[in-house]
Amino acid sequence: MRTYTITVEPLGAEVACRADQTVLDACLRDGVWLPHACTHGTCGTCKARVLDGDLDLGDASPYALLDSERDDGAALVCVARPRGDVTIEGEVDVEEGVDIHPVRDFTGTLTGLADVAPDVRRLVLELTEPMAFNAGQYVQLRTPGGQTRPYSVASAPAAATRIELHVKRSRNGAATDGWIFKDLAVGDQVPVSGPYGQFSFRPAREQPVLLLAGGTGLAPMKSIIQFIRQNGGGLRVVLYHGAATVADLYEHAWLEEFAAAHPWFEYRPALSREEHRGRRGRVPALLAEDYPRAAGNVAYVCGSPEFVADTMKALMKARLFPRDIYREDFFDSADRAAGTNVVRSPLIRR
Ligand SMILES: Cc1cc2nc3c(=O)[nH]c(=O)nc-3n(C[C@H](O)[C@H](O)[C@H](O)COP(=O)(O)OP(=O)(O)OC[C@H]3O[C@@H](n4cnc5c(N)ncnc54)[C@H](O)[C@@H]3O)c2cc1C
Ligand code: FES
């Protein structure tokens, strides 16, 4: 397989990239940071300018990379592959306190598989070697059919060889209905790569923390809470977990015990179809009641693209600036086909 050189400006860093490898993959494995979120050509976060050379633009969603942007020499580097030596210009700045952990391949042995709520499974994978990651980041699992699917890590970075994932079933989904909820079994070996993503806890920020999760968007929040505890607590942290009914509130007992043991942490379930502790409503609605003004907090939002969009609106209405909001959208193939989730504002962080 031929190998080409990718030069990343303004760093001037040179990275070797195989012809069958994406530019982002080569850079992240070499420890050269480039912005990215979905890694599947859907969100547009990894858009970079090609200054010189020729890239195969790959499977970029036409919604995330418009024809006019292609014509102007832009590429989504998470799906673009080199046809020769290439120079790109990316936004290579990394926020203070965020560590860069090069992406690596691992084999995970499935040691735990549990149905924790209707259509939600908790997976525990024992990796052959430790994986360094920031609380909030995700891994990619390779399915027996050869697809890759991203899942946020729910365990703490300190437990580096044991990773926990929370997976929601998608009707007719290739990875979930076709594998994880069908024939995946304890003892199976699963190819894992990671860590990926820029949605991670920002340890350098000292404001109170709002964690806003919809469904399995709870996964990265569980990692973040444990990271904060391991680093001595100190910050005030409020977690809202959105679900339909009490039965959907997985990790409920764990979170209640965690809240009882750590006075700096508060857990507020938000149920859309049932009352809980005298309240009922989705996360954006409860948030609006509790925080007429949210300025002064840092918010982390994670869940389906619809959940993230609605929660972002509530936060902005409460006067929280985009620079104080971090988001992770759980895109899937349907979102990609619909092209509804591209975030075009440079002020919105992923
Ligand atoms: C950064 C990131 C982190 C994530 N973390 C998590 C996590 O921690 N937990 C979690 O549960 N999920 C997470 N997700 C979502 C997850 O990666 C998968 O998208 C999800 O599990 C569905 O995968 P699947 O292969 O089963 O479904 P897919 O095969 O991708 O299909 C999803 C749905 O789309 C439909 N569909 C398929 N193709 C099309 C098409 N062409 N047109 C219209 N509809 C179509 C399917 O019928 C199905 O209902 C994350 C996503 C991202 C981007
Ligand atoms: S990270 Fe490349 S399009 Fe989302």
CSV table of C-alpha atoms and ligand atoms in Angstrom, one decimal:
chain,number,residue,atom,x,y,z
A,1,MET,CA,0.0,0.0,0.0
A,2,ARG,CA,1.4,3.4,-1.0
A,3,THR,CA,2.0,6.0,1.8
A,4,TYR,CA,1.8,9.7,1.3
A,5,THR,CA,2.8,12.7,3.4
A,6,ILE,CA,0.1,14.9,4.9
A,7,THR,CA,1.4,18.3,6.0
A,8,VAL,CA,-0.8,20.0,8.6
A,9,GLU,CA,-0.6,23.8,8.6
A,10,PRO,CA,-0.2,26.1,10.5
A,11,LEU,CA,1.8,23.5,12.6
A,12,GLY,CA,4.0,22.4,9.7
A,13,ALA,CA,3.6,18.8,11.1
A,14,GLU,CA,4.2,16.0,8.6
A,15,VAL,CA,2.2,12.7,9.0
A,16,ALA,CA,2.5,9.5,7.0
A,17,CYS,CA,-0.9,8.4,5.6
A,18,ARG,CA,-1.6,5.2,3.7
A,19,ALA,CA,-3.7,5.5,0.5
A,20,ASP,CA,-6.5,3.6,2.2
A,21,GLN,CA,-6.4,5.6,5.4
A,22,THR,CA,-8.3,8.8,6.2
A,23,VAL,CA,-6.4,11.9,6.8
A,24,LEU,CA,-8.0,12.3,10.3
A,25,ASP,CA,-7.1,8.7,11.2
A,26,ALA,CA,-3.5,9.2,10.3
A,27,CYS,CA,-3.2,12.5,12.2
A,28,LEU,CA,-4.9,11.3,15.3
A,29,ARG,CA,-2.8,8.1,15.4
A,30,ASP,CA,0.3,10.3,15.1
A,31,GLY,CA,-0.7,12.6,17.9
A,32,VAL,CA,-1.5,15.5,15.6
A,33,TRP,CA,-4.8,16.9,16.8
A,34,LEU,CA,-7.5,18.0,14.3
A,35,PRO,CA,-11.1,19.0,15.3
A,36,HIS,CA,-13.6,16.2,14.8
A,37,ALA,CA,-16.8,14.9,16.3
A,38,CYS,CA,-18.7,12.1,14.4
A,39,THR,CA,-15.8,10.7,12.3
A,40,HIS,CA,-18.3,9.5,9.7
A,41,GLY,CA,-18.6,12.5,7.4
A,42,THR,CA,-21.9,13.7,8.9
A,43,CYS,CA,-21.3,16.7,11.1
A,44,GLY,CA,-18.8,18.9,9.3
A,45,THR,CA,-16.7,19.5,12.4
A,46,CYS,CA,-13.5,18.2,10.7
A,47,LYS,CA,-13.7,20.5,7.7
A,48,ALA,CA,-10.3,21.6,6.5
A,49,ARG,CA,-8.9,23.6,3.6
A,50,VAL,CA,-6.7,21.7,1.1
A,51,LEU,CA,-3.8,24.0,0.3
A,52,ASP,CA,-2.0,21.7,-2.0
A,53,GLY,CA,-2.4,18.2,-3.4
A,54,ASP,CA,-5.3,15.9,-4.2
A,55,LEU,CA,-7.7,14.2,-1.8
A,56,ASP,CA,-10.4,11.6,-2.6
A,57,LEU,CA,-13.3,13.3,-0.7
A,58,GLY,CA,-14.8,9.9,0.2
A,59,ASP,CA,-18.3,9.5,1.7
A,60,ALA,CA,-18.8,13.1,2.8
A,61,SER,CA,-22.4,14.0,3.4
A,62,PRO,CA,-23.5,16.6,0.9
A,63,TYR,CA,-25.2,18.4,3.8
A,64,ALA,CA,-21.9,18.6,5.7
A,65,LEU,CA,-19.8,19.5,2.7
A,66,LEU,CA,-21.7,21.6,0.3
A,67,ASP,CA,-20.8,21.6,-3.5
A,68,SER,CA,-19.6,25.2,-3.2
A,69,GLU,CA,-17.3,24.2,-0.3
A,70,ARG,CA,-15.9,21.3,-2.4
A,71,ASP,CA,-15.3,23.7,-5.2
A,72,ASP,CA,-13.4,26.0,-2.8
A,73,GLY,CA,-11.0,23.2,-1.8
A,74,ALA,CA,-12.6,22.1,1.5
A,75,ALA,CA,-12.6,18.5,2.6
A,76,LEU,CA,-14.0,16.5,5.6
A,77,VAL,CA,-10.8,14.9,6.7
A,78,CYS,CA,-12.5,12.1,8.6
A,79,VAL,CA,-13.6,10.5,5.3
A,80,ALA,CA,-11.0,12.0,2.9
A,81,ARG,CA,-8.0,9.8,1.7
A,82,PRO,CA,-4.9,11.0,0.0
A,83,ARG,CA,-4.1,10.5,-3.7
A,84,GLY,CA,-0.6,12.0,-3.3
A,85,ASP,CA,1.2,14.2,-0.9
A,86,VAL,CA,-1.2,16.8,0.5
A,87,THR,CA,-1.1,20.0,2.6
A,88,ILE,CA,-4.1,20.9,4.6
A,89,GLU,CA,-4.9,23.8,6.9
A,90,GLY,CA,-6.9,22.9,10.1
A,91,GLU,CA,-7.9,24.5,13.4
A,92,VAL,CA,-5.2,22.8,15.4
A,93,ASP,CA,-5.6,24.8,18.7
A,94,VAL,CA,-6.4,22.7,21.7
A,95,GLU,CA,-8.2,24.2,24.7
A,96,GLU,CA,-6.2,24.5,28.0
A,97,GLY,CA,-6.2,21.4,30.1
A,98,VAL,CA,-7.3,19.0,27.4
A,99,ASP,CA,-4.8,16.2,26.9
A,100,ILE,CA,-4.1,14.7,23.4
A,101,HIS,CA,-4.2,10.9,23.5
A,102,PRO,CA,-3.2,9.3,20.2
A,103,VAL,CA,-5.7,6.9,18.7
A,104,ARG,CA,-4.8,3.2,18.9
A,105,ASP,CA,-6.3,-0.2,18.2
A,106,PHE,CA,-7.3,-2.6,20.9
A,107,THR,CA,-9.0,-5.9,21.3
A,108,GLY,CA,-11.7,-6.0,23.9
A,109,THR,CA,-13.0,-9.1,25.6
A,110,LEU,CA,-16.6,-8.7,26.5
A,111,THR,CA,-16.8,-9.4,30.2
A,112,GLY,CA,-20.2,-7.9,31.0
A,113,LEU,CA,-23.4,-7.6,29.1
A,114,ALA,CA,-26.6,-6.5,30.9
A,115,ASP,CA,-30.1,-5.2,29.9
A,116,VAL,CA,-30.3,-2.1,32.2
A,117,ALA,CA,-33.5,-0.6,30.7
A,118,PRO,CA,-35.8,-1.4,27.9
A,119,ASP,CA,-33.7,-1.3,24.7
A,120,VAL,CA,-30.5,-0.3,26.6
A,121,ARG,CA,-27.6,-2.6,27.2
A,122,ARG,CA,-24.5,-2.0,29.4
A,123,LEU,CA,-21.3,-3.5,27.9
A,124,VAL,CA,-18.0,-4.0,29.7
A,125,LEU,CA,-14.9,-4.7,27.7
A,126,GLU,CA,-11.6,-5.7,29.1
A,127,LEU,CA,-8.8,-4.3,26.9
A,128,THR,CA,-5.5,-6.0,26.3
A,129,GLU,CA,-3.7,-2.9,27.3
A,130,PRO,CA,-4.7,0.4,29.0
A,131,MET,CA,-6.3,3.2,26.9
A,132,ALA,CA,-5.6,6.7,27.9
A,133,PHE,CA,-8.6,9.1,27.2
A,134,ASN,CA,-10.3,12.2,28.5
A,135,ALA,CA,-13.6,11.8,30.4
A,136,GLY,CA,-16.4,12.2,27.8
A,137,GLN,CA,-14.5,10.8,24.8
A,138,TYR,CA,-15.7,7.8,22.7
A,139,VAL,CA,-14.4,4.6,21.1
A,140,GLN,CA,-15.3,3.0,17.8
A,141,LEU,CA,-16.4,-0.7,17.8
A,142,ARG,CA,-16.0,-2.7,14.6
A,143,THR,CA,-19.0,-4.9,14.0
A,144,PRO,CA,-18.6,-8.5,12.5
A,145,GLY,CA,-20.0,-6.9,9.3
A,146,GLY,CA,-17.0,-4.5,9.1
A,147,GLN,CA,-18.9,-1.3,10.0
A,148,THR,CA,-17.5,1.0,12.7
A,149,ARG,CA,-19.9,2.6,15.3
A,150,PRO,CA,-19.0,5.2,17.9
A,151,TYR,CA,-19.9,4.7,21.6
A,152,SER,CA,-19.1,7.1,24.5
A,153,VAL,CA,-17.1,5.6,27.3
A,154,ALA,CA,-19.0,5.6,30.6
A,155,SER,CA,-16.2,4.4,32.9
A,156,ALA,CA,-13.5,6.6,34.4
A,157,PRO,CA,-10.2,7.2,32.6
A,158,ALA,CA,-8.4,5.8,35.6
A,159,ALA,CA,-9.9,2.3,35.0
A,160,ALA,CA,-8.0,2.3,31.7
A,161,THR,CA,-8.2,-1.4,30.7
A,162,ARG,CA,-11.9,-1.8,31.6
A,163,ILE,CA,-14.3,0.3,29.6
A,164,GLU,CA,-18.0,0.5,30.1
A,165,LEU,CA,-20.4,1.4,27.2
A,166,HIS,CA,-24.2,2.1,27.2
A,167,VAL,CA,-25.9,1.2,24.0
A,168,LYS,CA,-29.4,2.0,22.9
A,169,ARG,CA,-31.1,-0.3,20.4
A,170,SER,CA,-32.0,1.2,17.0
A,171,ARG,CA,-34.7,-0.5,15.1
A,172,ASN,CA,-33.2,-2.4,12.2
A,173,GLY,CA,-29.8,-0.8,13.1
A,174,ALA,CA,-26.8,-2.7,11.7
A,175,ALA,CA,-24.7,-2.7,14.9
A,176,THR,CA,-27.5,-2.8,17.5
A,177,ASP,CA,-30.4,-4.9,16.2
A,178,GLY,CA,-27.9,-6.8,13.9
A,179,TRP,CA,-25.3,-7.6,16.5
A,180,ILE,CA,-25.2,-6.0,20.0
A,181,PHE,CA,-28.8,-6.9,20.8
A,182,LYS,CA,-28.7,-10.1,18.8
A,183,ASP,CA,-25.7,-12.4,19.1
A,184,LEU,CA,-23.0,-10.5,21.0
A,185,ALA,CA,-22.0,-12.7,24.0
A,186,VAL,CA,-19.8,-12.6,27.0
A,187,GLY,CA,-16.3,-13.9,26.0
A,188,ASP,CA,-16.5,-12.4,22.5
A,189,GLN,CA,-13.5,-10.5,21.2
A,190,VAL,CA,-14.4,-7.0,19.9
A,191,PRO,CA,-12.1,-4.7,17.9
A,192,VAL,CA,-12.0,-1.3,19.5
A,193,SER,CA,-10.2,1.9,18.5
A,194,GLY,CA,-9.9,5.1,20.4
A,195,PRO,CA,-10.1,7.5,22.0
A,196,TYR,CA,-12.0,9.9,19.7
A,197,GLY,CA,-13.8,13.2,20.0
A,198,GLN,CA,-13.5,16.6,21.5
A,199,PHE,CA,-16.5,16.3,23.8
A,200,SER,CA,-14.7,15.9,27.1
A,201,PHE,CA,-14.6,17.5,30.5
A,202,ARG,CA,-12.6,20.7,30.7
A,203,PRO,CA,-10.6,20.5,33.9
A,204,ALA,CA,-9.2,24.0,33.5
A,205,ARG,CA,-12.7,25.6,33.9
A,206,GLU,CA,-13.7,26.3,37.4
A,207,GLN,CA,-17.4,27.2,37.0
A,208,PRO,CA,-20.3,25.1,38.3
A,209,VAL,CA,-21.1,22.2,35.9
A,210,LEU,CA,-24.4,21.3,34.3
A,211,LEU,CA,-24.5,17.8,32.8
A,212,LEU,CA,-27.5,17.4,30.5
A,213,ALA,CA,-28.1,13.9,29.2
A,214,GLY,CA,-30.8,12.3,27.1
A,215,GLY,CA,-31.1,8.5,27.2
A,216,THR,CA,-27.7,6.9,26.7
A,217,GLY,CA,-26.2,10.4,26.5
A,218,LEU,CA,-25.7,9.6,30.2
A,219,ALA,CA,-22.6,7.5,29.3
A,220,PRO,CA,-20.0,10.3,29.0
A,221,MET,CA,-21.6,12.0,32.0
A,222,LYS,CA,-20.9,9.0,34.2
A,223,SER,CA,-17.3,9.1,33.2
A,224,ILE,CA,-17.1,12.8,33.9
A,225,ILE,CA,-18.6,12.5,37.4
A,226,GLN,CA,-16.1,9.8,38.3
A,227,PHE,CA,-13.3,11.8,36.9
A,228,ILE,CA,-14.3,14.8,39.0
A,229,ARG,CA,-14.5,12.6,42.1
A,230,GLN,CA,-11.1,11.1,41.5
A,231,ASN,CA,-9.7,14.6,41.2
A,232,GLY,CA,-11.1,15.7,44.5
A,233,GLY,CA,-14.6,17.0,43.7
A,234,GLY,CA,-14.9,20.7,44.7
A,235,LEU,CA,-17.0,21.8,41.8
A,236,ARG,CA,-20.8,21.9,42.1
A,237,VAL,CA,-22.2,19.5,39.5
A,238,VAL,CA,-25.9,19.0,38.6
A,239,LEU,CA,-26.9,16.2,36.3
A,240,TYR,CA,-30.3,16.1,34.5
A,241,HIS,CA,-31.1,12.7,32.9
A,242,GLY,CA,-33.9,12.7,30.4
A,243,ALA,CA,-36.0,9.6,29.9
A,244,ALA,CA,-39.6,8.6,29.3
A,245,THR,CA,-40.4,6.7,32.4
A,246,VAL,CA,-38.8,5.5,35.7
A,247,ALA,CA,-38.1,2.1,33.9
A,248,ASP,CA,-35.9,4.0,31.4
A,249,LEU,CA,-33.8,5.6,34.2
A,250,TYR,CA,-30.9,3.2,34.1
A,251,GLU,CA,-28.1,3.7,36.6
A,252,HIS,CA,-30.7,5.3,38.8
A,253,ALA,CA,-29.6,3.5,42.0
A,254,TRP,CA,-26.0,4.2,41.3
A,255,LEU,CA,-26.6,7.9,40.7
A,256,GLU,CA,-28.7,8.2,43.9
A,257,GLU,CA,-26.0,6.5,45.9
A,258,PHE,CA,-23.4,8.7,44.3
A,259,ALA,CA,-25.4,11.8,45.1
A,260,ALA,CA,-25.9,10.7,48.7
A,261,ALA,CA,-22.2,10.2,49.1
A,262,HIS,CA,-21.0,13.4,47.4
A,263,PRO,CA,-22.7,16.6,48.5
A,264,TRP,CA,-21.2,18.5,45.5
A,265,PHE,CA,-23.3,16.3,43.1
A,266,GLU,CA,-27.0,16.5,42.5
A,267,TYR,CA,-29.0,14.2,40.3
A,268,ARG,CA,-32.3,15.3,38.7
A,269,PRO,CA,-34.2,12.8,36.6
A,270,ALA,CA,-36.4,14.4,34.0
A,271,LEU,CA,-39.3,12.1,32.9
A,272,SER,CA,-41.5,13.0,30.0
A,273,ARG,CA,-44.3,10.5,30.6
A,274,GLU,CA,-44.3,10.1,34.4
A,275,GLU,CA,-43.9,12.2,37.5
A,276,HIS,CA,-40.8,11.8,39.6
A,277,ARG,CA,-40.4,13.5,43.0
A,278,GLY,CA,-43.5,15.6,42.1
A,279,ARG,CA,-42.1,16.8,38.8
A,280,ARG,CA,-42.6,15.8,35.2
A,281,GLY,CA,-41.1,17.2,32.0
A,282,ARG,CA,-38.2,16.9,29.5
A,283,VAL,CA,-34.8,18.2,30.3
A,284,PRO,CA,-35.2,21.6,28.5
A,285,ALA,CA,-38.5,22.3,30.4
A,286,LEU,CA,-37.1,21.4,33.8
A,287,LEU,CA,-33.9,23.4,33.0
A,288,ALA,CA,-36.0,26.4,32.1
A,289,GLU,CA,-37.9,26.2,35.5
A,290,ASP,CA,-34.7,25.7,37.5
A,291,TYR,CA,-32.4,28.1,35.7
A,292,PRO,CA,-34.1,31.3,34.4
A,293,ARG,CA,-30.5,32.4,34.2
A,294,ALA,CA,-27.7,29.8,33.6
A,295,ALA,CA,-24.9,32.3,33.0
A,296,GLY,CA,-21.8,31.4,35.1
A,297,ASN,CA,-22.2,27.6,34.5
A,298,VAL,CA,-20.4,25.4,32.0
A,299,ALA,CA,-22.8,23.0,30.3
A,300,TYR,CA,-22.1,19.6,28.7
A,301,VAL,CA,-25.0,18.3,26.6
A,302,CYS,CA,-25.2,14.8,25.1
A,303,GLY,CA,-27.9,12.6,23.5
A,304,SER,CA,-29.8,12.4,20.2
A,305,PRO,CA,-29.4,15.4,17.9
A,306,GLU,CA,-33.0,16.4,18.7
A,307,PHE,CA,-32.3,16.3,22.4
A,308,VAL,CA,-29.1,18.3,22.0
A,309,ALA,CA,-30.8,21.0,19.8
A,310,ASP,CA,-33.7,21.4,22.2
A,311,THR,CA,-31.4,21.6,25.2
A,312,MET,CA,-29.1,24.1,23.5
A,313,LYS,CA,-32.1,26.4,22.8
A,314,ALA,CA,-33.1,26.2,26.5
A,315,LEU,CA,-29.5,27.0,27.6
A,316,MET,CA,-29.3,30.0,25.2
A,317,LYS,CA,-32.6,31.3,26.4
A,318,ALA,CA,-31.2,31.2,29.9
A,319,ARG,CA,-28.3,33.4,28.7
A,320,LEU,CA,-25.6,30.8,28.6
A,321,PHE,CA,-23.1,31.7,25.9
A,322,PRO,CA,-22.1,29.1,23.3
A,323,ARG,CA,-18.5,29.3,24.6
A,324,ASP,CA,-19.8,27.8,27.8
A,325,ILE,CA,-21.6,24.9,26.2
A,326,TYR,CA,-20.0,21.6,24.9
A,327,ARG,CA,-22.2,19.1,22.9
A,328,GLU,CA,-22.1,15.6,21.6
A,329,ASP,CA,-24.7,14.6,19.1
A,330,PHE,CA,-25.4,10.8,18.8
A,331,PHE,CA,-25.7,10.8,15.0
A,332,ASP,CA,-26.8,7.6,13.3
A,333,SER,CA,-27.3,6.5,9.7
A,334,ALA,CA,-30.8,8.1,9.6
A,335,ASP,CA,-29.5,11.5,10.7
A,336,ARG,CA,-26.8,11.2,8.1
A,337,ALA,CA,-29.3,10.5,5.3
A,338,ALA,CA,-31.5,13.3,6.5
A,339,GLY,CA,-28.6,15.8,6.9
A,340,THR,CA,-30.4,17.7,9.6
A,341,ASN,CA,-27.6,17.9,12.1
A,342,VAL,CA,-24.9,20.0,10.7
A,343,VAL,CA,-23.8,22.7,13.0
A,344,ARG,CA,-22.7,25.7,11.0
A,345,SER,CA,-22.1,28.3,13.7
A,346,PRO,CA,-18.4,28.5,14.5
A,347,LEU,CA,-19.5,29.6,18.0
A,348,ILE,CA,-21.1,26.3,18.9
A,349,ARG,CA,-18.6,23.8,20.4
A,350,ARG,CA,-18.6,20.1,20.0
B,1,LIG,C1,-19.8,10.6,18.8
B,1,LIG,C2,-20.9,9.6,18.9
B,1,LIG,C3,-21.0,8.9,20.1
B,1,LIG,C4,-22.1,8.0,20.3
B,1,LIG,N1,-22.2,7.3,21.5
B,1,LIG,C5,-23.3,6.5,21.7
B,1,LIG,C6,-23.5,5.9,23.0
B,1,LIG,O1,-22.7,6.1,23.9
B,1,LIG,N2,-24.6,5.1,23.1
B,1,LIG,C7,-25.5,4.9,22.1
B,1,LIG,O2,-26.5,4.2,22.3
B,1,LIG,N3,-25.3,5.5,20.9
B,1,LIG,C8,-24.2,6.3,20.7
B,1,LIG,N4,-24.0,6.8,19.4
B,1,LIG,C9,-24.9,6.4,18.3
B,1,LIG,C10,-24.3,5.0,17.8
B,1,LIG,O3,-23.0,5.2,17.3
B,1,LIG,C11,-25.1,4.4,16.6
B,1,LIG,O4,-25.4,5.4,15.7
B,1,LIG,C12,-26.3,3.7,17.0
B,1,LIG,O5,-26.0,2.7,18.0
B,1,LIG,C13,-27.1,3.0,15.8
B,1,LIG,O6,-26.2,2.1,15.2
B,1,LIG,P1,-26.8,1.0,14.3
B,1,LIG,O7,-25.7,0.5,13.4
B,1,LIG,O8,-27.5,0.0,15.1
B,1,LIG,O9,-27.8,1.7,13.4
B,1,LIG,P2,-27.7,2.2,11.9
B,1,LIG,O10,-27.5,1.1,11.0
B,1,LIG,O11,-26.7,3.3,11.9
B,1,LIG,O12,-29.2,2.8,11.7
B,1,LIG,C14,-29.7,3.7,12.6
B,1,LIG,C15,-31.2,4.0,12.2
B,1,LIG,O13,-31.2,4.6,10.9
B,1,LIG,C16,-32.0,3.8,10.0
B,1,LIG,N5,-31.3,3.9,8.7
B,1,LIG,C17,-30.2,3.2,8.3
B,1,LIG,N6,-29.8,3.7,7.1
B,1,LIG,C18,-30.7,4.6,6.7
B,1,LIG,C19,-30.8,5.5,5.6
B,1,LIG,N7,-30.0,5.4,4.6
B,1,LIG,N8,-31.9,6.3,5.6
B,1,LIG,C20,-32.7,6.4,6.6
B,1,LIG,N9,-32.6,5.7,7.7
B,1,LIG,C21,-31.6,4.8,7.8
B,1,LIG,C22,-32.0,2.4,10.6
B,1,LIG,O14,-33.2,1.7,10.3
B,1,LIG,C23,-32.0,2.7,12.1
B,1,LIG,O15,-33.3,2.9,12.6
B,1,LIG,C24,-23.0,7.7,19.2
B,1,LIG,C25,-22.8,8.4,18.0
B,1,LIG,C26,-21.8,9.3,17.9
B,1,LIG,C27,-21.7,10.1,16.6
B,2,FES,S1,-15.9,14.6,12.2
B,2,FES,FE1,-15.8,14.7,10.0
B,2,FES,S2,-17.8,15.2,9.4
B,2,FES,FE2,-18.0,14.8,11.6
